[in-house]
mmCIF file of C-alpha atoms in Angstrom:
data_model
loop_
_atom_site.group_PDB
_atom_site.id
_atom_site.type_symbol
_atom_site.label_atom_id
_atom_site.label_comp_id
_atom_site.label_asym_id
_atom_site.label_seq_id
_atom_site.Cartn_x
_atom_site.Cartn_y
_atom_site.Cartn_z
ATOM 1 C CA MET U 1 6.785 -0.052 14.974
ATOM 2 C CA GLN U 2 3.559 1.725 14.219
ATOM 3 C CA SER U 3 1.207 2.562 17.006
ATOM 4 C CA PRO U 4 -2.238 0.954 17.118
ATOM 5 C CA SER U 5 -3.843 4.257 16.226
ATOM 6 C CA THR U 6 -2.124 4.381 12.858
ATOM 7 C CA CYS U 7 -1.907 0.798 11.747
ATOM 8 C CA SER U 8 -4.000 -2.320 11.625
ATOM 9 C CA VAL U 9 -1.786 -5.169 10.545
ATOM 10 C CA SER U 10 -1.562 -8.413 12.419
ATOM 11 C CA GLU U 11 1.565 -9.604 14.148
ATOM 12 C CA SER U 12 1.433 -12.549 11.768
ATOM 13 C CA ASP U 13 3.414 -12.149 8.538
ATOM 14 C CA THR U 14 0.646 -12.988 6.128
ATOM 15 C CA CYS U 15 -0.549 -9.609 4.923
ATOM 16 C CA PHE U 16 1.683 -7.223 2.993
ATOM 17 C CA PRO U 17 3.755 -9.075 0.401
ATOM 18 C CA GLN U 18 6.656 -6.641 0.237
ATOM 19 C CA CYS U 19 8.087 -7.719 3.574
ATOM 20 C CA ASP U 20 7.637 -9.848 6.631
ATOM 21 C CA ALA U 21 4.934 -7.723 8.173
ATOM 22 C CA GLY U 22 5.389 -9.285 11.584
ATOM 23 C CA GLN U 23 8.685 -7.433 11.949
ATOM 24 C CA TYR U 24 7.189 -4.004 11.317
ATOM 25 C CA PHE U 25 3.498 -3.776 11.998
ATOM 26 C CA GLN U 26 1.152 -4.556 14.826
ATOM 27 C CA SER U 27 -2.581 -5.015 14.903
ATOM 28 C CA SER U 28 -4.995 -2.385 16.116
ATOM 29 C CA TYR U 29 -7.053 -5.302 17.287
ATOM 30 C CA ASP U 30 -4.674 -7.222 19.506
ATOM 31 C CA SER U 31 -5.321 -8.041 23.164
ATOM 32 C CA ARG U 32 -4.355 -4.536 24.295
ATOM 33 C CA THR U 33 -7.262 -2.941 22.428
ATOM 34 C CA THR U 34 -9.914 -5.624 22.867
ATOM 35 C CA ASP U 35 -13.195 -3.976 23.807
ATOM 36 C CA GLU U 36 -15.081 -4.792 26.986
ATOM 37 C CA THR U 37 -17.588 -7.130 25.358
ATOM 38 C CA SER U 38 -14.922 -9.256 23.695
ATOM 39 C CA GLU U 39 -12.978 -9.379 26.938
ATOM 40 C CA ILE U 40 -15.993 -10.753 28.780
ATOM 41 C CA LEU U 41 -16.653 -13.284 26.011
ATOM 42 C CA SER U 42 -13.027 -14.408 26.069
ATOM 43 C CA ARG U 43 -13.267 -15.104 29.799
ATOM 44 C CA VAL U 44 -16.515 -17.023 29.453
ATOM 45 C CA TYR U 45 -15.709 -19.027 26.327
ATOM 46 C CA ARG U 46 -12.359 -20.747 25.776
ATOM 47 C CA PRO U 47 -12.479 -22.744 22.506
ATOM 48 C CA HIS U 48 -10.574 -26.043 22.437
ATOM 49 C CA GLY U 49 -8.197 -26.808 19.584
ATOM 50 C CA THR U 50 -5.947 -24.547 17.502
ATOM 51 C CA LEU U 51 -8.363 -24.157 14.583
ATOM 52 C CA ALA U 52 -11.320 -23.463 16.856
ATOM 53 C CA ARG U 53 -9.365 -20.754 18.697
ATOM 54 C CA THR U 54 -8.192 -19.239 15.400
ATOM 55 C CA LEU U 55 -11.727 -19.060 14.022
ATOM 56 C CA TYR U 56 -13.090 -17.679 17.279
ATOM 57 C CA TYR U 57 -10.520 -14.890 17.481
ATOM 58 C CA LYS U 58 -11.035 -14.144 13.783
ATOM 59 C CA TYR U 59 -14.739 -13.734 14.512
ATOM 60 C CA LEU U 60 -13.931 -11.225 17.276
ATOM 61 C CA ALA U 61 -11.476 -9.340 15.057
ATOM 62 C CA ASP U 62 -13.943 -9.163 12.171
ATOM 63 C CA GLU U 63 -16.669 -7.902 14.496
ATOM 64 C CA ARG U 64 -14.407 -5.048 15.554
ATOM 65 C CA LEU U 65 -13.526 -4.326 11.912
ATOM 66 C CA GLN U 66 -17.220 -3.953 11.109
ATOM 67 C CA ARG U 67 -17.628 -1.395 13.910
ATOM 68 C CA TYR U 68 -14.539 0.617 12.987
ATOM 69 C CA ASP U 69 -15.223 4.100 11.596
ATOM 70 C CA ARG U 70 -13.638 3.865 8.138
ATOM 71 C CA ASN U 71 -13.962 7.591 7.535
ATOM 72 C CA LYS U 72 -10.944 8.003 9.840
ATOM 73 C CA TRP U 73 -8.766 6.514 7.099
ATOM 74 C CA TYR U 74 -9.029 9.759 5.137
ATOM 75 C CA GLU U 75 -8.787 12.326 7.916
ATOM 76 C CA CYS U 76 -5.838 14.651 8.487
ATOM 77 C CA ASP U 77 -5.102 17.258 11.132
ATOM 78 C CA THR U 78 -3.451 19.908 8.994
ATOM 79 C CA SER U 79 -3.512 22.648 11.626
ATOM 80 C CA GLY U 80 0.154 22.247 12.551
ATOM 81 C CA ILE U 81 1.739 22.235 9.095
ATOM 82 C CA PRO U 82 2.691 25.189 6.837
ATOM 83 C CA ASP U 83 -0.131 26.928 4.959
ATOM 84 C CA SER U 84 1.492 26.164 1.588
ATOM 85 C CA ILE U 85 1.255 22.434 2.319
ATOM 86 C CA ARG U 86 -2.138 22.560 4.045
ATOM 87 C CA ASP U 87 -3.670 24.295 1.002
ATOM 88 C CA ARG U 88 -2.639 21.395 -1.230
ATOM 89 C CA PHE U 89 -4.425 18.733 0.833
ATOM 90 C CA LEU U 90 -7.072 16.939 -1.252
ATOM 91 C CA PRO U 91 -9.690 15.256 0.972
ATOM 92 C CA LEU U 92 -10.932 11.902 -0.311
ATOM 93 C CA SER U 93 -13.585 9.652 1.188
ATOM 94 C CA LEU U 94 -14.835 6.077 1.307
ATOM 95 C CA ASP U 95 -16.593 5.149 -1.946
ATOM 96 C CA LYS U 96 -18.409 2.166 -3.444
ATOM 97 C CA GLU U 97 -15.336 0.717 -5.168
ATOM 98 C CA THR U 98 -13.403 0.708 -1.893
ATOM 99 C CA GLU U 99 -16.337 -0.860 -0.061
ATOM 100 C CA LEU U 100 -16.567 -3.544 -2.758
ATOM 101 C CA PHE U 101 -12.911 -4.478 -2.206
ATOM 102 C CA LEU U 102 -13.540 -4.718 1.538
ATOM 103 C CA ASP U 103 -16.642 -6.868 1.032
ATOM 104 C CA GLN U 104 -14.740 -9.213 -1.283
ATOM 105 C CA SER U 105 -11.875 -9.428 1.218
ATOM 106 C CA CYS U 106 -14.297 -10.377 3.990
ATOM 107 C CA HIS U 107 -15.837 -13.031 1.753
ATOM 108 C CA LYS U 108 -12.491 -14.544 0.716
ATOM 109 C CA SER U 109 -11.131 -14.605 4.261
ATOM 110 C CA ASP U 110 -14.047 -16.885 5.197
ATOM 111 C CA TRP U 111 -12.872 -19.552 2.751
ATOM 112 C CA ILE U 112 -11.449 -21.566 5.627
ATOM 113 C CA PHE U 113 -9.923 -24.459 3.691
ATOM 114 C CA THR U 114 -8.364 -22.105 1.143
ATOM 115 C CA GLN U 115 -6.873 -20.014 3.952
ATOM 116 C CA LEU U 116 -5.536 -23.155 5.640
ATOM 117 C CA TRP U 117 -3.924 -24.236 2.378
ATOM 118 C CA HIS U 118 -2.355 -20.777 1.981
ATOM 119 C CA SER U 119 -0.918 -20.951 5.512
ATOM 120 C CA ILE U 120 0.607 -24.394 4.950
ATOM 121 C CA ALA U 121 1.985 -23.513 1.513
ATOM 122 C CA LYS U 122 3.438 -20.223 2.787
ATOM 123 C CA ALA U 123 5.261 -21.965 5.621
ATOM 124 C CA PHE U 124 6.894 -24.344 3.135
ATOM 125 C CA LEU U 125 7.598 -21.880 0.304
ATOM 126 C CA GLY U 126 8.986 -19.295 2.717
ATOM 127 C CA TRP U 127 12.239 -21.236 2.905
ATOM 128 C CA PHE U 128 13.212 -20.360 -0.676
ATOM 129 C CA MET U 129 10.830 -17.664 -1.995
ATOM 130 C CA THR U 130 10.070 -14.065 -1.070
ATOM 131 C CA GLN U 131 6.711 -13.156 0.428
ATOM 132 C CA THR U 132 5.818 -11.273 -2.772
ATOM 133 C CA SER U 133 6.481 -14.303 -4.972
ATOM 134 C CA ILE U 134 4.570 -16.600 -2.611
ATOM 135 C CA ASN U 135 1.531 -14.352 -2.802
ATOM 136 C CA GLY U 136 1.776 -14.284 -6.593
ATOM 137 C CA LEU U 137 2.058 -18.067 -6.785
ATOM 138 C CA LEU U 138 -0.919 -18.557 -4.456
ATOM 139 C CA GLY U 139 -3.011 -15.725 -5.904
ATOM 140 C CA ARG U 140 -3.501 -14.080 -2.514
ATOM 141 C CA GLY U 141 -2.823 -10.798 -0.705
ATOM 142 C CA SER U 142 -4.086 -8.377 -3.373
ATOM 143 C CA MET U 143 -3.798 -4.678 -2.572
ATOM 144 C CA PHE U 144 -6.051 -1.659 -2.952
ATOM 145 C CA VAL U 145 -4.751 1.913 -2.891
ATOM 146 C CA PHE U 146 -7.479 4.007 -4.506
ATOM 147 C CA SER U 147 -10.557 3.667 -6.701
ATOM 148 C CA LEU U 148 -10.834 4.833 -10.314
ATOM 149 C CA GLU U 149 -12.846 7.880 -9.263
ATOM 150 C CA GLN U 150 -10.315 8.724 -6.538
ATOM 151 C CA PHE U 151 -7.518 8.355 -9.117
ATOM 152 C CA ARG U 152 -9.321 10.788 -11.435
ATOM 153 C CA ARG U 153 -9.614 13.270 -8.587
ATOM 154 C CA LEU U 154 -5.931 12.916 -7.792
ATOM 155 C CA LEU U 155 -5.003 13.606 -11.419
ATOM 156 C CA ALA U 156 -7.573 16.453 -11.553
ATOM 157 C CA VAL U 157 -9.020 15.183 -14.844
ATOM 158 C CA GLU U 158 -12.555 14.956 -16.211
ATOM 159 C CA GLU U 159 -14.460 11.687 -16.570
ATOM 160 C CA ASP U 160 -13.824 11.549 -20.344
ATOM 161 C CA TRP U 161 -10.067 12.274 -20.022
ATOM 162 C CA ARG U 162 -7.744 9.738 -21.604
ATOM 163 C CA GLY U 163 -3.952 9.665 -21.476
ATOM 164 C CA ASP U 164 -1.544 7.976 -23.844
ATOM 165 C CA THR U 165 0.920 6.114 -21.622
ATOM 166 C CA LEU U 166 0.936 4.889 -18.018
ATOM 167 C CA LEU U 167 3.875 3.265 -16.244
ATOM 168 C CA ASP U 168 3.141 1.462 -12.976
ATOM 169 C CA LEU U 169 6.373 0.663 -11.143
ATOM 170 C CA GLY U 170 6.359 -2.364 -8.820
ATOM 171 C CA ALA U 171 2.909 -3.354 -10.045
ATOM 172 C CA GLY U 172 2.578 -6.552 -7.993
ATOM 173 C CA ASP U 173 -0.307 -8.676 -9.277
ATOM 174 C CA GLY U 174 -1.687 -5.787 -11.339
ATOM 175 C CA LYS U 175 -4.940 -5.335 -9.431
ATOM 176 C CA THR U 176 -4.202 -1.664 -8.746
ATOM 177 C CA THR U 177 -2.913 -1.264 -12.318
ATOM 178 C CA GLU U 178 -6.272 -2.556 -13.564
ATOM 179 C CA VAL U 179 -8.009 0.251 -11.661
ATOM 180 C CA MET U 180 -5.989 2.894 -13.545
ATOM 181 C CA ALA U 181 -5.688 1.194 -16.941
ATOM 182 C CA PRO U 182 -9.045 2.340 -18.441
ATOM 183 C CA LEU U 183 -7.722 5.913 -18.576
ATOM 184 C CA PHE U 184 -4.765 5.104 -20.874
ATOM 185 C CA ASN U 185 -4.068 3.804 -24.370
ATOM 186 C CA SER U 186 -0.902 1.930 -23.355
ATOM 187 C CA VAL U 187 -0.010 0.512 -19.936
ATOM 188 C CA TYR U 188 3.546 -0.464 -18.983
ATOM 189 C CA VAL U 189 4.594 -2.152 -15.741
ATOM 190 C CA THR U 190 7.691 -3.292 -13.867
ATOM 191 C CA GLU U 191 7.915 -5.967 -11.208
ATOM 192 C CA ILE U 192 10.834 -7.869 -9.686
ATOM 193 C CA SER U 193 8.934 -11.030 -8.673
ATOM 194 C CA GLY U 194 8.834 -13.805 -11.291
ATOM 195 C CA PRO U 195 5.344 -15.110 -10.428
ATOM 196 C CA MET U 196 3.993 -11.551 -10.358
ATOM 197 C CA ARG U 197 5.540 -10.801 -13.785
ATOM 198 C CA TRP U 198 3.786 -13.865 -15.161
ATOM 199 C CA ILE U 199 0.469 -12.605 -13.781
ATOM 200 C CA LEU U 200 1.045 -9.125 -15.231
ATOM 201 C CA ALA U 201 1.831 -10.536 -18.681
ATOM 202 C CA LYS U 202 -1.290 -12.690 -18.490
ATOM 203 C CA ARG U 203 -3.327 -9.552 -17.738
ATOM 204 C CA GLY U 204 -2.010 -7.985 -20.957
ATOM 205 C CA PHE U 205 0.290 -5.303 -19.543
ATOM 206 C CA GLN U 206 3.554 -4.462 -21.298
ATOM 207 C CA LEU U 207 6.474 -5.501 -19.091
ATOM 208 C CA LEU U 208 9.631 -3.414 -18.812
ATOM 209 C CA ASP U 209 12.819 -4.532 -17.092
ATOM 210 C CA VAL U 210 13.090 -3.436 -13.480
ATOM 211 C CA GLU U 211 16.717 -2.305 -13.879
ATOM 212 C CA SER U 212 16.603 -0.711 -17.338
ATOM 213 C CA TRP U 213 13.061 0.674 -17.810
ATOM 214 C CA SER U 214 14.406 4.237 -17.725
ATOM 215 C CA GLU U 215 16.664 3.426 -20.700
ATOM 216 C CA ALA U 216 13.819 2.182 -22.924
ATOM 217 C CA GLY U 217 13.454 5.581 -24.604
ATOM 218 C CA ILE U 218 9.776 5.913 -23.637
ATOM 219 C CA THR U 219 8.234 8.915 -21.915
ATOM 220 C CA PHE U 220 5.028 8.617 -19.929
ATOM 221 C CA ASP U 221 2.010 10.811 -19.288
ATOM 222 C CA VAL U 222 1.620 9.326 -15.807
ATOM 223 C CA ILE U 223 4.033 7.250 -13.728
ATOM 224 C CA THR U 224 2.755 5.617 -10.553
ATOM 225 C CA CYS U 225 5.139 4.634 -7.783
ATOM 226 C CA LEU U 226 2.820 3.123 -5.205
ATOM 227 C CA ASN U 227 4.364 1.986 -1.910
ATOM 228 C CA LEU U 228 7.717 1.442 -3.583
ATOM 229 C CA LEU U 229 10.006 4.255 -2.384
ATOM 230 C CA ASP U 230 10.232 2.669 1.077
ATOM 231 C CA ARG U 231 10.882 -0.775 -0.458
ATOM 232 C CA CYS U 232 13.632 -0.020 -2.998
ATOM 233 C CA ASP U 233 17.364 0.226 -2.415
ATOM 234 C CA ARG U 234 17.937 3.594 -4.148
ATOM 235 C CA PRO U 235 14.791 5.730 -3.833
ATOM 236 C CA LEU U 236 16.564 9.032 -4.576
ATOM 237 C CA THR U 237 17.989 7.611 -7.789
ATOM 238 C CA LEU U 238 14.523 6.346 -8.666
ATOM 239 C CA LEU U 239 13.036 9.827 -8.194
ATOM 240 C CA ARG U 240 15.591 11.267 -10.641
ATOM 241 C CA GLU U 241 14.660 8.574 -13.157
ATOM 242 C CA LEU U 242 10.964 9.319 -12.714
ATOM 243 C CA ARG U 243 11.471 13.005 -13.429
ATOM 244 C CA ALA U 244 13.504 12.268 -16.563
ATOM 245 C CA ALA U 245 10.917 9.814 -17.935
ATOM 246 C CA LEU U 246 7.920 12.189 -17.762
ATOM 247 C CA SER U 247 6.307 13.514 -20.916
ATOM 248 C CA PRO U 248 5.868 17.316 -21.025
ATOM 249 C CA GLY U 249 3.095 18.106 -18.544
ATOM 250 C CA GLY U 250 3.232 14.561 -17.150
ATOM 251 C CA LYS U 251 2.597 13.604 -13.550
ATOM 252 C CA VAL U 252 4.033 11.168 -11.018
ATOM 253 C CA VAL U 253 1.730 9.656 -8.393
ATOM 254 C CA VAL U 254 3.594 8.442 -5.318
ATOM 255 C CA ALA U 255 2.034 6.518 -2.438
ATOM 256 C CA LEU U 256 4.142 6.252 0.694
ATOM 257 C CA VAL U 257 3.323 4.416 3.918
ATOM 258 C CA LEU U 258 3.745 6.658 6.949
ATOM 259 C CA PRO U 259 5.256 6.528 9.524
ATOM 260 C CA PHE U 260 8.229 5.967 7.202
ATOM 261 C CA ASN U 261 9.852 2.573 7.748
ATOM 262 C CA PRO U 262 12.058 1.466 4.818
ATOM 263 C CA TYR U 263 12.647 -2.239 4.152
ATOM 264 C CA VAL U 264 14.452 -3.742 1.147
ATOM 265 C CA GLU U 265 13.139 -7.243 0.545
ATOM 266 C CA ILE U 266 15.748 -8.424 -1.995
ATOM 267 C CA GLY U 267 19.486 -7.813 -2.318
ATOM 268 C CA ARG U 268 20.354 -6.494 1.166
ATOM 269 C CA LEU U 269 21.094 -8.799 4.070
ATOM 270 C CA ASP U 270 20.251 -6.082 6.596
ATOM 271 C CA HIS U 271 17.202 -5.005 4.516
ATOM 272 C CA ARG U 272 18.264 -1.359 4.848
ATOM 273 C CA PRO U 273 18.364 0.838 1.723
ATOM 274 C CA THR U 274 21.600 2.233 0.309
ATOM 275 C CA GLU U 275 19.915 5.632 -0.061
ATOM 276 C CA TRP U 276 17.841 6.982 2.822
ATOM 277 C CA LEU U 277 14.939 9.375 2.374
ATOM 278 C CA PRO U 278 15.378 12.306 4.818
ATOM 279 C CA ILE U 279 11.842 12.185 6.212
ATOM 280 C CA GLN U 280 11.465 13.677 9.681
ATOM 281 C CA GLY U 281 8.679 14.158 12.200
ATOM 282 C CA SER U 282 6.597 11.914 14.431
ATOM 283 C CA SER U 283 3.008 12.415 13.225
ATOM 284 C CA PHE U 284 1.565 11.541 9.820
ATOM 285 C CA GLU U 285 1.142 15.212 8.941
ATOM 286 C CA GLU U 286 4.675 16.155 10.053
ATOM 287 C CA GLN U 287 6.152 13.397 7.909
ATOM 288 C CA VAL U 288 4.037 14.499 4.929
ATOM 289 C CA SER U 289 5.401 18.020 5.320
ATOM 290 C CA SER U 290 8.965 16.705 5.569
ATOM 291 C CA ALA U 291 8.567 14.431 2.538
ATOM 292 C CA ILE U 292 7.295 17.336 0.438
ATOM 293 C CA SER U 293 10.100 19.721 1.456
ATOM 294 C CA ASN U 294 13.064 17.386 1.978
ATOM 295 C CA VAL U 295 12.395 14.732 -0.663
ATOM 296 C CA PHE U 296 10.084 15.714 -3.524
ATOM 297 C CA GLU U 297 10.800 19.431 -3.886
ATOM 298 C CA ALA U 298 14.503 18.793 -3.311
ATOM 299 C CA SER U 299 14.384 16.185 -6.118
ATOM 300 C CA GLY U 300 13.031 18.679 -8.635
ATOM 301 C CA PHE U 301 9.313 18.099 -8.288
ATOM 302 C CA LYS U 302 6.392 20.372 -7.631
ATOM 303 C CA VAL U 303 3.757 18.796 -5.372
ATOM 304 C CA GLU U 304 0.396 19.556 -6.998
ATOM 305 C CA HIS U 305 -1.578 18.110 -4.088
ATOM 306 C CA TRP U 306 -1.549 15.286 -1.577
ATOM 307 C CA SER U 307 -4.074 13.123 0.195
ATOM 308 C CA ARG U 308 -4.482 10.349 2.745
ATOM 309 C CA VAL U 309 -5.892 6.914 1.924
ATOM 310 C CA PRO U 310 -5.797 3.449 3.484
ATOM 311 C CA TYR U 311 -3.361 0.993 1.908
ATOM 312 C CA LEU U 312 -5.636 -2.046 2.030
ATOM 313 C CA CYS U 313 -4.738 -5.712 1.806
ATOM 314 C CA GLU U 314 -6.839 -8.861 1.632
ATOM 315 C CA GLY U 315 -7.045 -10.762 4.905
ATOM 316 C CA ASP U 316 -6.397 -14.282 6.123
ATOM 317 C CA LEU U 317 -7.312 -16.587 8.997
ATOM 318 C CA ASN U 318 -6.613 -13.813 11.514
ATOM 319 C CA GLN U 319 -8.909 -11.098 10.199
ATOM 320 C CA ALA U 320 -10.758 -10.091 7.042
ATOM 321 C CA PHE U 321 -8.501 -7.264 5.837
ATOM 322 C CA TYR U 322 -5.568 -5.106 6.901
ATOM 323 C CA TRP U 323 -4.509 -1.535 6.299
ATOM 324 C CA LEU U 324 -1.681 0.941 6.653
ATOM 325 C CA ASP U 325 -1.805 4.734 6.371
ATOM 326 C CA ASP U 326 -0.785 5.948 2.912
ATOM 327 C CA ALA U 327 0.136 9.468 1.903
ATOM 328 C CA VAL U 328 -0.469 9.976 -1.822
ATOM 329 C CA PHE U 329 1.416 12.759 -3.615
ATOM 330 C CA VAL U 330 0.765 14.042 -7.146
ATOM 331 C CA LEU U 331 3.988 15.458 -8.577
ATOM 332 C CA SER U 332 5.017 17.362 -11.692
ATOM 333 C CA ALA U 333 8.514 18.329 -12.811
ATOM 334 C CA SER U 334 9.515 21.759 -11.543
ATOM 335 C CA GLU U 335 11.835 24.147 -13.343
ATOM 336 C CA GLU U 336 14.231 24.237 -10.384
ATOM 337 C CA ILE U 337 17.440 22.237 -10.492
ATOM 338 C CA PRO U 338 17.214 19.178 -8.200
ATOM 339 C CA GLN U 339 19.286 19.344 -5.025
ATOM 340 C CA ASP U 340 21.606 16.678 -3.677
ATOM 341 C CA VAL U 341 19.544 15.155 -0.855
ATOM 342 C CA SER U 342 21.680 12.066 -0.276
#
C-alpha cells in the first residue's frame, strides 16, 4: 500500500484500469489528511442523501486538488543514490499539455449523470469483464504519462526529428499513443483487452498480437512499455524481447509505477507474476537505483537517463483526477551479455 505522500488514488476501484485500484492504492485526500477548513465544514454541514454526500465530498476533494503543488510530481531527492545514477536524472516539469489533460479531467468529472451511468454500468459489467475492458467499453479512465514535448526531451531529439517505427505495448485506449504518434511514420500497438483493441484499430494504429508481436519480423526505432512491467506475468522475458526487437540505435522507453507493486490482471488467480523483478529499497529514489542496476542493466540495457512524472488518470464521482508516481527510463541495448536475473 502506498503512503499518502506518494499516491493519490481513491479507495474506490474506479481509476486505474489495469487492476482493482482499491486493493492497492489509497487517496492522499482521505479523512486522515483532510485540512482544518474542510474538517470544520464537515462538522457544520452534513448533507442528506447518498448523492448529496458524494457530491459534497467530491467538492472538498477537488478543492484540495486545486491547492496541491503539482511541481512536486517531478521532484526527486537524488542525494542518497550513486553519482552514476544521479547524473542521468532528467528533470521535467508541468507543461501546458499536462495542464490541458487535467482541465479536461476536471470538466468530465463534473458530468454527474454520465459519472452515475459509469458507476452503475461498472458494477454490472464487473461480474464478467476486466476493469480495462469496462473502461474501453464505456470510454472512460484515459491515462496521461507525458506530453509530446516531454517525450521529445526523453528521447533527446530535436523538434523536427522523425522516426520510422514506434511500437507501444499495452496501449490501452491509445490516448498516450496519440501523443507520440506524430514523431513516427508507422505506429504499431499491442493490447490484450478486446474493447481497447477495437478502439486502437478505429484510431488507425496497426495492431500486433500480444503473444507473438516479437515474432513478426519487425524491428522498431522506439518501443514504449508504459506501466506494463508491473502488470505482465513475465516481465523479464518481455525485457529480452524488447532488446531483440530494437533497430540499431533504437531506444526503449519504460514507465514503472513506484513503489513497485506487481499485479497480473488476467491469467493468474493470485494475480502474482511468474517472474518477479528484483527491485529493492523503500523510497522512490532507492527503487529507481535498484531497477537500473538489478533489472535494466542486468537485462542488457544501458540506461541513457531517467525521470519522474505523474501517471495521471481521469477522475470520477469521487474526485477530478488521480495520479501515481512514475519513473520513466530511456534504455538502449548495451554490448554486455544479459545476466540471468530470475
